[in-house]
Amino acid sequence: MFFNFEDINLQALEKKIRAEERLSFDDGVILWNSFDLLGVGYLANIVRERMHGNDTYFIHNRHINHTNVCVNTCQFCAFGVKEGDPTAYTKTLDEIFSDAELYKGGRVSEFHIVGGLHPDLPFQYYLDMISGLKGRFPDVHIQAFTAVELQYLAQLAKKSLEETLIELHNAGLGSIPGGGAEIFAKRVRRKICSEKTNAEEWLDVHRTVHSVGMKSNATMLYGHVENAEDRTDHLIRLRELQDKTNGFLTFIPLAFHPENTNLNHLNSTLGQLDLRALAVSRLMLDNFPHVKAFWIMITPQIAQMSLSFGTNDMDGTVVEEKIIHAAGGVTGQIFHKNVIADMIIEAGRMPMERDTLYEETHDYIV
Ligand code: V47
């Protein structure tokens, strides 16, 4: 097929992409800076269709944010608060179980659990949360605790990360979400999350997760003080780890939401950058099976459009989302799965309901 690129630089990249050659750091920077967004999307779509054809995944999931109390203060975060803050909350285990119970019989296939680094909760709370959920919902996959939380839990447990992971896994933990990666570049991390797990530690947690046999996701927070070079570096560092472990399932670029954060002087991202982030990620992360458009972050409209800009996954039903909504998120928090399937069909793609590990659970016949 012939595409009339407005940016001549993209023509050379098309040759590489069609030949399945790996893109370099400089190629990445070209893609982030190109004025030809449709050209970038066209290239990402070549890879998307080569890997997945029209198949487009979504999941019946339920997010649970057990506490917003956090010992860290990240400049980009509007969710975390200190103990004693009037908006602070911590769910008891019974509250978590009864929240989860609401979905019994609804064929939910995944609980996605992340929260703040609480100063007082013991390691046993997390173990009991996982084993309690698993006991009540043996068929539901539990994807829980970002790399940052896992590092903190290992400190609480006074065990090595590996031992902590094995204990959580034995209690019922199935896989690890991709949060906490933000942007790996030191210069940026110092400005937006200086207290947090650093890049090497984040990567090391995921390396260990993969070594004990669990899969994980990866994210990148974009649209704040980072530049094209920082984003490219982030993607290449993830690609290098994936070359070694092959443990990542999905990459999710996360659009920064500034409201109620210490970076509220910045603007929200718009459709151009959101589509580009998804497309460039698809092109640079040639060894990641999936790129996900998290509709909560970028609106259902952009998520749907992105199905022609490299993505092959729409996340899922979600139900309750507190992190982005604390920071001015404007979308709803729940979509019925038929609505997601209809969005996928309208985009000319094939909806495939999946479980966390991308096994098909329900085939939509169009
Ligand atoms: O780690 C926090 C980000 C993450 C803001 O693995 C913000 O499938 C934008 O990681 N604006 C948590 N982003 C959410 C997350 C996630 C979401 C969906 C799917 C998966 C997955 C993972 O949200 C945090 C941080 O990077 N975040 N504050 C904000 N103001």
mmCIF file of N, CA, C and O in Angstrom, residues 62-146:
data_model
loop_
_atom_site.group_PDB
_atom_site.id
_atom_site.type_symbol
_atom_site.label_atom_id
_atom_site.label_comp_id
_atom_site.label_asym_id
_atom_site.label_seq_id
_atom_site.Cartn_x
_atom_site.Cartn_y
_atom_site.Cartn_z
ATOM 1 N N ARG A 62 -12.056 -5.107 37.468
ATOM 2 C CA ARG A 62 -12.529 -4.187 38.492
ATOM 3 C C ARG A 62 -11.298 -3.653 39.228
ATOM 4 O O ARG A 62 -10.499 -4.425 39.757
ATOM 5 N N HIS A 63 -11.129 -2.341 39.191
ATOM 6 C CA HIS A 63 -10.015 -1.740 39.917
ATOM 7 C C HIS A 63 -10.391 -1.578 41.389
ATOM 8 O O HIS A 63 -11.541 -1.266 41.703
ATOM 9 N N ILE A 64 -9.430 -1.791 42.249
ATOM 10 C CA ILE A 64 -9.634 -1.546 43.683
ATOM 11 C C ILE A 64 -8.439 -0.729 44.178
ATOM 12 O O ILE A 64 -7.292 -1.136 43.990
ATOM 13 N N ASN A 65 -8.711 0.440 44.750
ATOM 14 C CA ASN A 65 -7.645 1.266 45.333
ATOM 15 C C ASN A 65 -7.859 1.240 46.847
ATOM 16 O O ASN A 65 -8.695 1.980 47.371
ATOM 17 N N HIS A 66 -7.083 0.403 47.544
ATOM 18 C CA HIS A 66 -7.388 0.099 48.950
ATOM 19 C C HIS A 66 -7.099 1.254 49.903
ATOM 20 O O HIS A 66 -7.726 1.366 50.939
ATOM 21 N N THR A 67 -6.102 2.083 49.591
ATOM 22 C CA THR A 67 -5.828 3.250 50.448
ATOM 23 C C THR A 67 -5.223 4.371 49.611
ATOM 24 O O THR A 67 -4.513 4.104 48.634
ATOM 25 N N ASN A 68 -5.506 5.612 50.040
ATOM 26 C CA ASN A 68 -4.830 6.741 49.383
ATOM 27 C C ASN A 68 -3.759 7.344 50.289
ATOM 28 O O ASN A 68 -3.156 8.356 49.963
ATOM 29 N N VAL A 69 -3.540 6.733 51.444
ATOM 30 C CA VAL A 69 -2.515 7.242 52.366
ATOM 31 C C VAL A 69 -1.146 6.800 51.858
ATOM 32 O O VAL A 69 -0.942 5.617 51.556
ATOM 33 N N CYS A 70 -0.220 7.759 51.762
ATOM 34 C CA CYS A 70 1.063 7.432 51.132
ATOM 35 C C CYS A 70 2.192 8.206 51.787
ATOM 36 O O CYS A 70 2.077 9.415 52.015
ATOM 37 N N VAL A 71 3.286 7.506 52.071
ATOM 38 C CA VAL A 71 4.436 8.177 52.695
ATOM 39 C C VAL A 71 5.212 9.024 51.677
ATOM 40 O O VAL A 71 5.944 9.916 52.048
ATOM 41 N N ASN A 72 5.047 8.731 50.399
ATOM 42 C CA ASN A 72 5.738 9.521 49.364
ATOM 43 C C ASN A 72 4.929 10.766 49.009
ATOM 44 O O ASN A 72 3.708 10.781 49.167
ATOM 45 N N THR A 73 5.629 11.772 48.500
ATOM 46 C CA THR A 73 4.931 12.934 47.942
ATOM 47 C C THR A 73 5.423 13.100 46.509
ATOM 48 O O THR A 73 6.517 13.610 46.281
ATOM 49 N N CYS A 74 4.634 12.632 45.555
ATOM 50 C CA CYS A 74 5.021 12.779 44.148
ATOM 51 C C CYS A 74 4.328 14.023 43.592
ATOM 52 O O CYS A 74 3.134 14.242 43.842
ATOM 53 N N GLN A 75 5.088 14.814 42.867
ATOM 54 C CA GLN A 75 4.557 16.101 42.391
ATOM 55 C C GLN A 75 3.388 15.923 41.420
ATOM 56 O O GLN A 75 2.550 16.799 41.273
ATOM 57 N N PHE A 76 3.351 14.785 40.735
ATOM 58 C CA PHE A 76 2.330 14.587 39.701
ATOM 59 C C PHE A 76 1.065 13.935 40.242
ATOM 60 O O PHE A 76 0.117 13.706 39.502
ATOM 61 N N CYS A 77 1.061 13.603 41.527
ATOM 62 C CA CYS A 77 -0.013 12.755 42.055
ATOM 63 C C CYS A 77 -1.017 13.573 42.871
ATOM 64 O O CYS A 77 -0.635 14.339 43.757
ATOM 65 N N ALA A 78 -2.296 13.382 42.587
ATOM 66 C CA ALA A 78 -3.350 14.045 43.355
ATOM 67 C C ALA A 78 -4.082 13.039 44.244
ATOM 68 O O ALA A 78 -4.986 13.407 44.994
ATOM 69 N N PHE A 79 -3.693 11.804 44.153
ATOM 70 C CA PHE A 79 -4.394 10.722 44.848
ATOM 71 C C PHE A 79 -3.849 10.547 46.272
ATOM 72 O O PHE A 79 -4.609 10.495 47.236
ATOM 73 N N GLY A 80 -2.532 10.503 46.406
ATOM 74 C CA GLY A 80 -1.911 10.206 47.693
ATOM 75 C C GLY A 80 -2.047 11.370 48.673
ATOM 76 O O GLY A 80 -1.875 12.527 48.302
ATOM 77 N N VAL A 81 -2.391 11.051 49.928
ATOM 78 C CA VAL A 81 -2.457 12.070 50.983
ATOM 79 C C VAL A 81 -1.780 11.502 52.231
ATOM 80 O O VAL A 81 -1.504 10.305 52.313
ATOM 81 N N LYS A 82 -1.544 12.415 53.200
ATOM 82 C CA LYS A 82 -0.936 11.958 54.455
ATOM 83 C C LYS A 82 -2.047 11.521 55.419
ATOM 84 O O LYS A 82 -3.186 11.980 55.324
ATOM 85 N N GLU A 83 -1.639 10.687 56.378
ATOM 86 C CA GLU A 83 -2.577 10.256 57.421
ATOM 87 C C GLU A 83 -3.136 11.487 58.129
ATOM 88 O O GLU A 83 -2.380 12.441 58.377
ATOM 89 N N GLY A 84 -4.389 11.509 58.442
ATOM 90 C CA GLY A 84 -4.985 12.662 59.124
ATOM 91 C C GLY A 84 -5.607 13.645 58.148
ATOM 92 O O GLY A 84 -6.397 14.504 58.543
ATOM 93 N N ASP A 85 -5.276 13.552 56.877
ATOM 94 C CA ASP A 85 -5.910 14.403 55.864
ATOM 95 C C ASP A 85 -7.412 14.074 55.850
ATOM 96 O O ASP A 85 -7.793 12.907 55.965
ATOM 97 N N PRO A 86 -8.265 15.110 55.724
ATOM 98 C CA PRO A 86 -9.713 14.808 55.748
ATOM 99 C C PRO A 86 -10.167 13.862 54.636
ATOM 100 O O PRO A 86 -11.210 13.215 54.763
ATOM 101 N N THR A 87 -9.399 13.768 53.565
ATOM 102 C CA THR A 87 -9.826 12.864 52.484
ATOM 103 C C THR A 87 -9.145 11.486 52.562
ATOM 104 O O THR A 87 -9.354 10.636 51.690
ATOM 105 N N ALA A 88 -8.337 11.286 53.609
ATOM 106 C CA ALA A 88 -7.612 10.001 53.706
ATOM 107 C C ALA A 88 -8.603 8.856 53.929
ATOM 108 O O ALA A 88 -9.576 9.002 54.660
ATOM 109 N N TYR A 89 -8.352 7.735 53.264
ATOM 110 C CA TYR A 89 -9.174 6.555 53.536
ATOM 111 C C TYR A 89 -8.303 5.304 53.441
ATOM 112 O O TYR A 89 -7.304 5.281 52.715
ATOM 113 N N THR A 90 -8.689 4.312 54.207
ATOM 114 C CA THR A 90 -8.050 2.990 54.098
ATOM 115 C C THR A 90 -9.153 1.962 54.254
ATOM 116 O O THR A 90 -9.871 1.973 55.262
ATOM 117 N N LYS A 91 -9.301 1.116 53.256
ATOM 118 C CA LYS A 91 -10.377 0.128 53.321
ATOM 119 C C LYS A 91 -9.977 -1.020 54.243
ATOM 120 O O LYS A 91 -8.832 -1.495 54.184
ATOM 121 N N THR A 92 -10.934 -1.460 55.062
ATOM 122 C CA THR A 92 -10.681 -2.670 55.834
ATOM 123 C C THR A 92 -10.751 -3.852 54.852
ATOM 124 O O THR A 92 -11.307 -3.729 53.750
ATOM 125 N N LEU A 93 -10.238 -4.983 55.303
ATOM 126 C CA LEU A 93 -10.306 -6.161 54.432
ATOM 127 C C LEU A 93 -11.761 -6.508 54.125
ATOM 128 O O LEU A 93 -12.103 -6.828 52.988
ATOM 129 N N ASP A 94 -12.633 -6.370 55.140
ATOM 130 C CA ASP A 94 -14.057 -6.686 54.887
ATOM 131 C C ASP A 94 -14.645 -5.758 53.842
ATOM 132 O O ASP A 94 -15.466 -6.182 53.017
ATOM 133 N N GLU A 95 -14.242 -4.484 53.883
ATOM 134 C CA GLU A 95 -14.753 -3.541 52.859
ATOM 135 C C GLU A 95 -14.268 -3.946 51.466
ATOM 136 O O GLU A 95 -15.008 -3.897 50.487
ATOM 137 N N ILE A 96 -13.005 -4.358 51.397
ATOM 138 C CA ILE A 96 -12.463 -4.784 50.097
ATOM 139 C C ILE A 96 -13.224 -6.013 49.596
ATOM 140 O O ILE A 96 -13.631 -6.082 48.441
ATOM 141 N N PHE A 97 -13.443 -6.969 50.508
ATOM 142 C CA PHE A 97 -14.132 -8.195 50.086
ATOM 143 C C PHE A 97 -15.573 -7.884 49.665
ATOM 144 O O PHE A 97 -16.080 -8.451 48.712
ATOM 145 N N SER A 98 -16.220 -6.954 50.389
ATOM 146 C CA SER A 98 -17.622 -6.709 49.994
ATOM 147 C C SER A 98 -17.688 -5.862 48.727
ATOM 148 O O SER A 98 -18.597 -6.029 47.914
ATOM 149 N N ASP A 99 -16.720 -4.979 48.496
ATOM 150 C CA ASP A 99 -16.636 -4.279 47.183
ATOM 151 C C ASP A 99 -16.521 -5.318 46.068
ATOM 152 O O ASP A 99 -17.197 -5.237 45.051
ATOM 153 N N ALA A 100 -15.630 -6.276 46.289
ATOM 154 C CA ALA A 100 -15.382 -7.291 45.265
ATOM 155 C C ALA A 100 -16.624 -8.168 45.065
ATOM 156 O O ALA A 100 -16.953 -8.561 43.952
ATOM 157 N N GLU A 101 -17.330 -8.415 46.163
ATOM 158 C CA GLU A 101 -18.518 -9.276 46.153
ATOM 159 C C GLU A 101 -19.598 -8.744 45.208
ATOM 160 O O GLU A 101 -20.361 -9.506 44.617
ATOM 161 N N LEU A 102 -19.632 -7.422 45.040
ATOM 162 C CA LEU A 102 -20.641 -6.802 44.177
ATOM 163 C C LEU A 102 -20.608 -7.393 42.775
ATOM 164 O O LEU A 102 -21.556 -7.280 42.025
ATOM 165 N N TYR A 103 -19.475 -7.983 42.440
ATOM 166 C CA TYR A 103 -19.303 -8.459 41.062
ATOM 167 C C TYR A 103 -19.424 -9.957 40.935
ATOM 168 O O TYR A 103 -19.219 -10.508 39.863
ATOM 169 N N LYS A 104 -19.770 -10.610 42.047
ATOM 170 C CA LYS A 104 -19.938 -12.056 41.995
ATOM 171 C C LYS A 104 -21.028 -12.396 40.967
ATOM 172 O O LYS A 104 -22.069 -11.744 40.915
ATOM 173 N N GLY A 105 -20.750 -13.344 40.109
ATOM 174 C CA GLY A 105 -21.751 -13.701 39.103
ATOM 175 C C GLY A 105 -21.652 -12.844 37.864
ATOM 176 O O GLY A 105 -22.257 -13.137 36.846
ATOM 177 N N GLY A 106 -20.873 -11.754 37.929
ATOM 178 C CA GLY A 106 -20.763 -10.855 36.772
ATOM 179 C C GLY A 106 -19.647 -11.253 35.837
ATOM 180 O O GLY A 106 -19.308 -10.503 34.934
ATOM 181 N N ARG A 107 -19.075 -12.399 36.062
ATOM 182 C CA ARG A 107 -17.993 -12.924 35.221
ATOM 183 C C ARG A 107 -16.792 -11.996 35.163
ATOM 184 O O ARG A 107 -16.096 -11.940 34.159
ATOM 185 N N VAL A 108 -16.564 -11.222 36.240
ATOM 186 C CA VAL A 108 -15.357 -10.401 36.286
ATOM 187 C C VAL A 108 -14.162 -11.344 36.264
ATOM 188 O O VAL A 108 -14.185 -12.397 36.889
ATOM 189 N N SER A 109 -13.141 -11.017 35.487
ATOM 190 C CA SER A 109 -12.032 -11.971 35.416
ATOM 191 C C SER A 109 -10.743 -11.434 36.034
ATOM 192 O O SER A 109 -9.774 -12.159 36.152
ATOM 193 N N GLU A 110 -10.745 -10.156 36.443
ATOM 194 C CA GLU A 110 -9.505 -9.615 37.028
ATOM 195 C C GLU A 110 -9.817 -8.550 38.078
ATOM 196 O O GLU A 110 -10.653 -7.680 37.853
ATOM 197 N N PHE A 111 -9.111 -8.620 39.216
ATOM 198 C CA PHE A 111 -9.063 -7.489 40.151
ATOM 199 C C PHE A 111 -7.716 -6.806 39.939
ATOM 200 O O PHE A 111 -6.667 -7.475 39.945
ATOM 201 N N HIS A 112 -7.759 -5.494 39.769
ATOM 202 C CA HIS A 112 -6.538 -4.706 39.546
ATOM 203 C C HIS A 112 -6.390 -3.814 40.784
ATOM 204 O O HIS A 112 -7.193 -2.908 40.995
ATOM 205 N N ILE A 113 -5.392 -4.099 41.609
ATOM 206 C CA ILE A 113 -5.321 -3.462 42.936
ATOM 207 C C ILE A 113 -4.029 -2.655 43.081
ATOM 208 O O ILE A 113 -2.925 -3.215 43.008
ATOM 209 N N VAL A 114 -4.166 -1.347 43.271
ATOM 210 C CA VAL A 114 -3.002 -0.508 43.587
ATOM 211 C C VAL A 114 -3.421 0.523 44.629
ATOM 212 O O VAL A 114 -4.577 0.910 44.708
ATOM 213 N N GLY A 115 -2.441 0.980 45.405
ATOM 214 C CA GLY A 115 -2.755 1.977 46.433
ATOM 215 C C GLY A 115 -1.502 2.712 46.880
ATOM 216 O O GLY A 115 -0.410 2.511 46.327
ATOM 217 N N GLY A 116 -1.663 3.560 47.897
ATOM 218 C CA GLY A 116 -0.528 4.317 48.432
ATOM 219 C C GLY A 116 0.371 3.447 49.300
ATOM 220 O O GLY A 116 0.024 2.302 49.616
ATOM 221 N N LEU A 117 1.522 4.020 49.689
ATOM 222 C CA LEU A 117 2.437 3.320 50.609
ATOM 223 C C LEU A 117 2.033 3.730 52.024
ATOM 224 O O LEU A 117 2.446 4.778 52.520
ATOM 225 N N HIS A 118 1.192 2.930 52.637
ATOM 226 C CA HIS A 118 0.627 3.296 53.942
ATOM 227 C C HIS A 118 1.686 3.129 55.038
ATOM 228 O O HIS A 118 2.371 2.098 55.080
ATOM 229 N N PRO A 119 1.805 4.104 55.957
ATOM 230 C CA PRO A 119 2.880 4.002 56.955
ATOM 231 C C PRO A 119 2.655 2.927 58.010
ATOM 232 O O PRO A 119 3.617 2.466 58.624
ATOM 233 N N ASP A 120 1.404 2.525 58.242
ATOM 234 C CA ASP A 120 1.129 1.653 59.397
ATOM 235 C C ASP A 120 0.611 0.257 59.084
ATOM 236 O O ASP A 120 0.629 -0.607 59.943
ATOM 237 N N LEU A 121 0.079 0.039 57.898
ATOM 238 C CA LEU A 121 -0.502 -1.281 57.631
ATOM 239 C C LEU A 121 0.600 -2.346 57.642
ATOM 240 O O LEU A 121 1.659 -2.142 57.049
ATOM 241 N N PRO A 122 0.358 -3.478 58.292
ATOM 242 C CA PRO A 122 1.385 -4.528 58.309
ATOM 243 C C PRO A 122 1.364 -5.362 57.019
ATOM 244 O O PRO A 122 0.360 -5.384 56.306
ATOM 245 N N PHE A 123 2.434 -6.074 56.757
ATOM 246 C CA PHE A 123 2.513 -6.938 55.572
ATOM 247 C C PHE A 123 1.354 -7.930 55.549
ATOM 248 O O PHE A 123 0.821 -8.268 54.494
ATOM 249 N N GLN A 124 0.933 -8.359 56.768
ATOM 250 C CA GLN A 124 -0.144 -9.352 56.852
ATOM 251 C C GLN A 124 -1.435 -8.844 56.197
ATOM 252 O O GLN A 124 -2.199 -9.634 55.623
ATOM 253 N N TYR A 125 -1.692 -7.536 56.276
ATOM 254 C CA TYR A 125 -2.897 -6.955 55.631
ATOM 255 C C TYR A 125 -2.898 -7.286 54.142
ATOM 256 O O TYR A 125 -3.926 -7.672 53.578
ATOM 257 N N TYR A 126 -1.739 -7.158 53.516
ATOM 258 C CA TYR A 126 -1.665 -7.378 52.060
ATOM 259 C C TYR A 126 -1.797 -8.865 51.738
ATOM 260 O O TYR A 126 -2.477 -9.238 50.786
ATOM 261 N N LEU A 127 -1.140 -9.680 52.575
ATOM 262 C CA LEU A 127 -1.266 -11.137 52.369
ATOM 263 C C LEU A 127 -2.704 -11.590 52.546
ATOM 264 O O LEU A 127 -3.238 -12.351 51.727
ATOM 265 N N ASP A 128 -3.357 -11.066 53.610
ATOM 266 C CA ASP A 128 -4.752 -11.467 53.878
ATOM 267 C C ASP A 128 -5.681 -10.931 52.791
ATOM 268 O O ASP A 128 -6.671 -11.582 52.452
ATOM 269 N N MET A 129 -5.360 -9.763 52.247
ATOM 270 C CA MET A 129 -6.182 -9.213 51.155
ATOM 271 C C MET A 129 -6.148 -10.164 49.956
ATOM 272 O O MET A 129 -7.174 -10.546 49.395
ATOM 273 N N ILE A 130 -4.932 -10.573 49.609
ATOM 274 C CA ILE A 130 -4.792 -11.421 48.416
ATOM 275 C C ILE A 130 -5.402 -12.807 48.676
ATOM 276 O O ILE A 130 -6.198 -13.295 47.862
ATOM 277 N N SER A 131 -5.064 -13.407 49.824
ATOM 278 C CA SER A 131 -5.582 -14.771 50.045
ATOM 279 C C SER A 131 -7.091 -14.735 50.276
ATOM 280 O O SER A 131 -7.819 -15.636 49.843
ATOM 281 N N GLY A 132 -7.587 -13.659 50.912
ATOM 282 C CA GLY A 132 -9.033 -13.536 51.140
ATOM 283 C C GLY A 132 -9.787 -13.395 49.825
ATOM 284 O O GLY A 132 -10.854 -13.995 49.638
ATOM 285 N N LEU A 133 -9.242 -12.604 48.915
ATOM 286 C CA LEU A 133 -9.899 -12.444 47.604
ATOM 287 C C LEU A 133 -9.844 -13.754 46.823
ATOM 288 O O LEU A 133 -10.815 -14.172 46.204
ATOM 289 N N LYS A 134 -8.673 -14.393 46.885
ATOM 290 C CA LYS A 134 -8.520 -15.635 46.112
ATOM 291 C C LYS A 134 -9.460 -16.725 46.639
ATOM 292 O O LYS A 134 -10.050 -17.479 45.860
ATOM 293 N N GLY A 135 -9.579 -16.776 47.979
ATOM 294 C CA GLY A 135 -10.477 -17.774 48.577
ATOM 295 C C GLY A 135 -11.924 -17.539 48.149
ATOM 296 O O GLY A 135 -12.670 -18.482 47.887
ATOM 297 N N ARG A 136 -12.313 -16.268 48.089
ATOM 298 C CA ARG A 136 -13.708 -15.947 47.726
ATOM 299 C C ARG A 136 -13.957 -15.984 46.224
ATOM 300 O O ARG A 136 -15.067 -16.232 45.776
ATOM 301 N N PHE A 137 -12.929 -15.687 45.447
ATOM 302 C CA PHE A 137 -13.080 -15.616 43.980
ATOM 303 C C PHE A 137 -11.957 -16.406 43.306
ATOM 304 O O PHE A 137 -11.049 -15.820 42.704
ATOM 305 N N PRO A 138 -11.990 -17.735 43.439
ATOM 306 C CA PRO A 138 -10.852 -18.527 42.949
ATOM 307 C C PRO A 138 -10.592 -18.363 41.451
ATOM 308 O O PRO A 138 -9.461 -18.538 41.005
ATOM 309 N N ASP A 139 -11.627 -17.991 40.690
ATOM 310 C CA ASP A 139 -11.431 -17.900 39.234
ATOM 311 C C ASP A 139 -10.957 -16.526 38.777
ATOM 312 O O ASP A 139 -10.706 -16.329 37.590
ATOM 313 N N VAL A 140 -10.910 -15.574 39.697
ATOM 314 C CA VAL A 140 -10.542 -14.208 39.290
ATOM 315 C C VAL A 140 -9.027 -14.022 39.449
ATOM 316 O O VAL A 140 -8.467 -14.330 40.500
ATOM 317 N N HIS A 141 -8.401 -13.528 38.393
ATOM 318 C CA HIS A 141 -6.952 -13.271 38.423
ATOM 319 C C HIS A 141 -6.709 -11.980 39.228
ATOM 320 O O HIS A 141 -7.369 -10.972 39.012
ATOM 321 N N ILE A 142 -5.730 -12.034 40.129
ATOM 322 C CA ILE A 142 -5.424 -10.835 40.922
ATOM 323 C C ILE A 142 -4.132 -10.200 40.401
ATOM 324 O O ILE A 142 -3.052 -10.782 40.493
ATOM 325 N N GLN A 143 -4.295 -9.011 39.823
ATOM 326 C CA GLN A 143 -3.132 -8.240 39.368
ATOM 327 C C GLN A 143 -2.976 -7.098 40.363
ATOM 328 O O GLN A 143 -3.856 -6.234 40.460
ATOM 329 N N ALA A 144 -1.898 -7.117 41.139
ATOM 330 C CA ALA A 144 -1.841 -6.145 42.235
ATOM 331 C C ALA A 144 -0.432 -5.658 42.531
ATOM 332 O O ALA A 144 0.544 -6.366 42.293
ATOM 333 N N PHE A 145 -0.371 -4.446 43.046
ATOM 334 C CA PHE A 145 0.800 -3.801 43.632
ATOM 335 C C PHE A 145 1.870 -3.449 42.583
ATOM 336 O O PHE A 145 2.511 -4.327 41.998
ATOM 337 N N THR A 146 2.074 -2.165 42.419
ATOM 338 C CA THR A 146 3.114 -1.698 41.486
ATOM 339 C C THR A 146 4.492 -2.054 42.044
ATOM 340 O O THR A 146 4.630 -2.402 43.224
#
